[in-house]
Amino acid sequence: MEYNFQSIEEKWQKFWKENQTYKITEDPNKEKFYVLDMFPYPSGAGLHVGHPLGYIASDIYSRYKRLQGFNVLHPMGYDSFGLPAEQYAIQTGQHPAITTEENIARYRTQLDKIGFCYDWSREVRTSSPEYYKWTQWIFKQLFDCYYDNETNKAERISKLVTRFETEGNATLNACSDYETIFTAEEWNAFSTKEKEAILQEYRLAYLADSWVNWCPALGTVLANDEVVNGVSERGGHPVEQKLMRQWSMRIKAYAERLLQGLETVDWTDSIKEQQRNWIGKSQGCSVKFEIANYELRIANSINPQSAIDNPQFIEVFTTRPDTIFGVSFMVLAPELELVQSITTEAQRSEVDAYIKAASLKSERDRQADVKNISGAFTGAYAIHPFTGEQIPIWIGDYVLASYGTGAVMAVPCGDQRDWDFAKHFNLPIKNIFADTDISEAAYAEKDAIIADSDFLNGLDCKTAMKKAIAIIEEKGIGKGKTNYRLRDAVFSRQRYWGEPFPVYYKDDVPYLVDDQHLPIELPEVDKYLPTEDGEPPLARAEKSAWNYSEGDRMEFNTMPGWAGSSWYFLRYMDPKNENEFVSKEKVDYWKNVDLYIGGSEHATGHLLYARFWTKFLHDQGYIPFDEPFKKMINQGMILGRSSFVYRLNFSSILLENIQEKIKEVFISATFLEKLLNSKITAFEVIKNNSELKITFLDQRANYQPEINFEKKEIEYVNKIWNDVNKSHGHKCVALRLDLSFILSKTPIHVDISLVDNDKLDIEAFKKSRPEYANAEFILEENGDYICGSEVEKMSKSKYNVQTPDELVEKFGADTLRMYEMFLGPLEQSKPWDTKGITGVHGFLKKYWRLFHLNGNFEVSDAEPSKEAMKSLHKTIKKLRDDLDRFSFNTGVSAFMICVNELTDQKCNNRHVLEQLTILMASYAPHVTEELWSKLGHAAGTLIDATYPEFNEAHLVESAYNYPVSFNGKMRFVLNLPLDLSIEQIQEQVMAHPDTMKWLEGKTPKKYIIVPGKIINMVL
RNA sequence: GCGGAUGUGGUGAAAUUGGUAGACACGCCAGACUUAGGAUCUGGUGCCGAGAGGUGUGCGGGUUCGAGUCCCUCCAUCCGCACCA
């Protein structure tokens, strides 16, 4: 009986579905294990072979854990709100829900064909109202909380209000940018609107006018992580800064905990580092510098009010308070308002010109232009708080208005940028580090001893920092402070296809919709575009189109893509719960995700937001953990292997009948290579009567008499002439080809479905495009057209997309699963190449054959042989070790070795094959399930079989092949019993004839004998 | 510039604690069977060399009886961050 994978896979997929083999329930008697794949967006393009890589790995691991007796939660669902479906809706008018539904159906078909053990009864979709009801509910909780720095967690707004009513906000320590102090009396006197405006400054989800990344092409704002190099991550459209009233999330409040939590999770250093960078913690101290002659400045200012409004101090943030005596000037960001009031008349024109120039530079230009030092002197001076010296105040665009206070105390001896600025403008550089040379560059290391610094003299940096902060605080001119680069995340989008907010407005004040009215469903609209006055698409909805409405109007923004994906892993635990987002009982059982597999591209988006929401839900007591994903593996990208054809570009071709169109001529890659490796750069062939005259030319088409061409090169030219001429009905009279021109042209991508093993299917290629219909080819000797190739990202435009479907059809899901694992380590990026798939397919056939004799199923019930047990237990151990360290590729090799050995042993022992089948069940679920039932087990019971136990006894050897080395070089192998003592081993080795040969008459100076390992002699 | 990762045959890779480098597979070569093969089976295959042998894990150095593995220097590729005070 042949290994008929098609019928086997179809049969079992149907069985699993009908019998709900993979449906799981909470079972307090079993230990839980939660394996999760990153939430996919169901794109219209469907799956390519790169997508299932992680899914296969997680599936293998889930099955492995289940076989070991764990209760494994392994769900799948769809992050189904998103831009592509909406863009499609705008173009076609089709409701995005329909497109989304179709795409999900396609995904599901593709996923089902690979044989995953997902519990589909737990599927969730972010775009379904049953799901987003709870996204809205969580938003409400965030709205109703603030971050209390004293309890170090999120607390209810009602607690804050009580505090305001009794004490005002003077003693409050909460996360907010609100700095105005009010008393309880003042608070109680505020109007509702005023009170709400203040509360917005504290809420974790809040409405505020903030500078946002506005993307005109997408018609929406974007979060910082959705902007890469000044353009939108999706689509690459330009992004500008715009002040808009938007919902935001006060993620800043969690900066420190998000940073600390990284220590507790098992993620790659690379992702953790990216999150640390994004959070950007820096510790230091704020210091106030008094502005000299401030009164005078006010009197002279053209805008006295501005001067009065601004403080007479410049506050800076520094991470190096130990270098405070090294300050020799200050630099302000040019856009700072303070600059206007301190600039002297003499400097005004220069300063204004500089500010104007700086404002014209885009954020991107400013970043690109790091080396160009620029700035201007304001004419004003600050007073050094310790020395009383007057230090000049400059402006320069290397100081960013958005970070810290937008001002720096410049310490040129210790900071390279300050040093560069000082050198450029010839400002004083004061060295406060003992025994350092700062003539060529700043000394930025923190290992110097401080000098010329009054009370800091003789101290090392660390001690000096502490002392400096202490004295600065004592003097009341500043205090120790920690800064974070992390900014609050914009939470609204001006789009249609997203979660509506559970918010209505009355008198421009936002109010939450009561829980009983949730979910607020997406209303129908006539068009998925903004209104004429630029309101988001939801503003088009009639009041009656809303399932609930209240107040003057509903919120027209929708939530961003990361809203639904920030908590989806919780919903899988209890997907149908209508009363809670997840029940306490279920979340207490399943807890956080034990293994999370997905790409690394969400490092600063999804992975940070999900951590933030988890911490918040934990603070509020809804879930018992505060990190969502304990261990994460980032699978590498599967790259495509593109194929190329090379079109010849004849700079001149003459035909007898010049009306005839010149055909497309393609040259085979191997032949092209030969040609390029020859001395030929260009040639011309002219037919004179029946004689051919070949002329070799240089790049300028000049005749090259000095090069002697070999016979083979003449042959190459002849071949081209013949092939081209043949294709043009032998009407060519002249031909000129410039090879360097071919190289300068990009090779043409050809669809990989037309190529097999680099060989082009010429007929199919001709049919693929009308302009190729009459193409002609310069082929290899054997008549093949060989394509060139290159490894690139898989994409439609490169015609190198390989879908899993065709491979499943050709080789089966089991082969695909094993092959994807066999490619190499999961984390590594690698090119997709189907060349090796036959090897894996052959292995499965070989495995199948172990169970069959002359085409009939036949296994032996005899006692297994010693060597078969050894092969088996070697494999059991190897697989256990490999899976425990997520080395999926080496597991496949181990199976191959085992099957090869059992085949050599002609082993068809029931016990051995049965155990091997359980081991392989997680990798190749279909074929193992088939053979498992043939072995006499009930259908569908393989997934809960008892995982084989490793027994060392089967691997015990009595003898060992010792590698015998001389000076560390292995010379021969000697088989010796393992129970020999070191002395006996030495005796045996010395007695061996080969030893004599390698000793060359010398006596070894030293013997290194490690029993069971090696023998080495030092000569 | 800073940080992280990677570098081993023609190719994908393996070598888990320092102990026979290249397992396993592709490809290639030779052979068997076959009307045929993208089927199956057998043998070979790092490089140089006829052979003995030499040589070999990006380069150079070090530690060690012994280094792909540990340490130092440099180089290359990929990814992330980048005036963050």
PDB file of N, CA, C and O in Angstrom, chain A residues 103 107 116 136 163 411 531 604 634 695 717 767 789 840 884:
ATOM      1  N   ASN A 103     -11.890  37.195   3.527  1.00  0.00           N
ATOM      2  CA  ASN A 103     -10.475  36.949   3.783  1.00  0.00           C
ATOM      3  C   ASN A 103     -10.281  35.928   4.893  1.00  0.00           C
ATOM      4  O   ASN A 103      -9.400  35.074   4.831  1.00  0.00           O
ATOM      5  N   TYR A 107      -8.323  32.356   4.803  1.00  0.00           N
ATOM      6  CA  TYR A 107      -7.287  32.020   5.780  1.00  0.00           C
ATOM      7  C   TYR A 107      -7.589  30.682   6.427  1.00  0.00           C
ATOM      8  O   TYR A 107      -6.722  29.836   6.591  1.00  0.00           O
ATOM      9  N   PHE A 116      -3.568  22.017  11.858  1.00  0.00           N
ATOM     10  CA  PHE A 116      -3.268  22.562  13.176  1.00  0.00           C
ATOM     11  C   PHE A 116      -4.249  22.052  14.236  1.00  0.00           C
ATOM     12  O   PHE A 116      -5.405  21.746  13.926  1.00  0.00           O
ATOM     13  N   GLN A 136     -14.379  48.030  24.369  1.00  0.00           N
ATOM     14  CA  GLN A 136     -14.984  49.290  24.816  1.00  0.00           C
ATOM     15  C   GLN A 136     -15.054  49.337  26.342  1.00  0.00           C
ATOM     16  O   GLN A 136     -14.799  50.379  26.958  1.00  0.00           O
ATOM     17  N   ARG A 163     -10.271  63.124  46.985  1.00  0.00           N
ATOM     18  CA  ARG A 163      -9.073  63.801  47.470  1.00  0.00           C
ATOM     19  C   ARG A 163      -9.112  65.290  47.104  1.00  0.00           C
ATOM     20  O   ARG A 163      -8.797  66.150  47.921  1.00  0.00           O
ATOM     21  N   VAL A 411      28.354  71.070  28.675  1.00  0.00           N
ATOM     22  CA  VAL A 411      29.611  70.717  29.327  1.00  0.00           C
ATOM     23  C   VAL A 411      30.527  70.160  28.242  1.00  0.00           C
ATOM     24  O   VAL A 411      30.571  68.960  28.014  1.00  0.00           O
ATOM     25  N   THR A 531     -16.092  63.426   6.139  1.00  0.00           N
ATOM     26  CA  THR A 531     -17.112  64.358   5.654  1.00  0.00           C
ATOM     27  C   THR A 531     -16.440  65.550   4.987  1.00  0.00           C
ATOM     28  O   THR A 531     -15.215  65.685   5.067  1.00  0.00           O
ATOM     29  N   THR A 604       7.825  47.526  19.456  1.00  0.00           N
ATOM     30  CA  THR A 604       7.467  48.730  20.208  1.00  0.00           C
ATOM     31  C   THR A 604       5.991  49.081  20.045  1.00  0.00           C
ATOM     32  O   THR A 604       5.549  50.105  20.531  1.00  0.00           O
ATOM     33  N   ASN A 634      10.788  34.682  18.455  1.00  0.00           N
ATOM     34  CA  ASN A 634      10.506  35.434  17.231  1.00  0.00           C
ATOM     35  C   ASN A 634      11.006  34.646  16.046  1.00  0.00           C
ATOM     36  O   ASN A 634      12.209  34.487  15.878  1.00  0.00           O
ATOM     37  N   THR A 695      33.162  41.418 -35.417  1.00  0.00           N
ATOM     38  CA  THR A 695      34.061  42.460 -34.929  1.00  0.00           C
ATOM     39  C   THR A 695      33.818  42.624 -33.434  1.00  0.00           C
ATOM     40  O   THR A 695      32.677  42.740 -33.002  1.00  0.00           O
ATOM     41  N   VAL A 717      29.596  33.913 -29.966  1.00  0.00           N
ATOM     42  CA  VAL A 717      29.006  34.927 -30.836  1.00  0.00           C
ATOM     43  C   VAL A 717      28.211  34.254 -31.955  1.00  0.00           C
ATOM     44  O   VAL A 717      27.094  34.659 -32.268  1.00  0.00           O
ATOM     45  N   LYS A 767       3.322  32.284 -22.773  1.00  0.00           N
ATOM     46  CA  LYS A 767       1.885  32.538 -22.610  1.00  0.00           C
ATOM     47  C   LYS A 767       1.604  33.531 -21.493  1.00  0.00           C
ATOM     48  O   LYS A 767       0.491  34.060 -21.386  1.00  0.00           O
ATOM     49  N   SER A 789      18.985  33.752 -10.149  1.00  0.00           N
ATOM     50  CA  SER A 789      18.176  33.796  -8.930  1.00  0.00           C
ATOM     51  C   SER A 789      18.798  34.713  -7.890  1.00  0.00           C
ATOM     52  O   SER A 789      19.990  35.010  -7.936  1.00  0.00           O
ATOM     53  N   VAL A 840      12.457  15.396   2.595  1.00  0.00           N
ATOM     54  CA  VAL A 840      11.559  15.194   3.729  1.00  0.00           C
ATOM     55  C   VAL A 840      10.398  14.286   3.322  1.00  0.00           C
ATOM     56  O   VAL A 840       9.981  13.407   4.077  1.00  0.00           O
ATOM     57  N   ASP A 884      12.585  20.790  24.244  1.00  0.00           N
ATOM     58  CA  ASP A 884      12.681  21.620  25.430  1.00  0.00           C
ATOM     59  C   ASP A 884      13.493  22.888  25.186  1.00  0.00           C
ATOM     60  O   ASP A 884      13.356  23.869  25.903  1.00  0.00           O
TER      61      ASP A 884
END
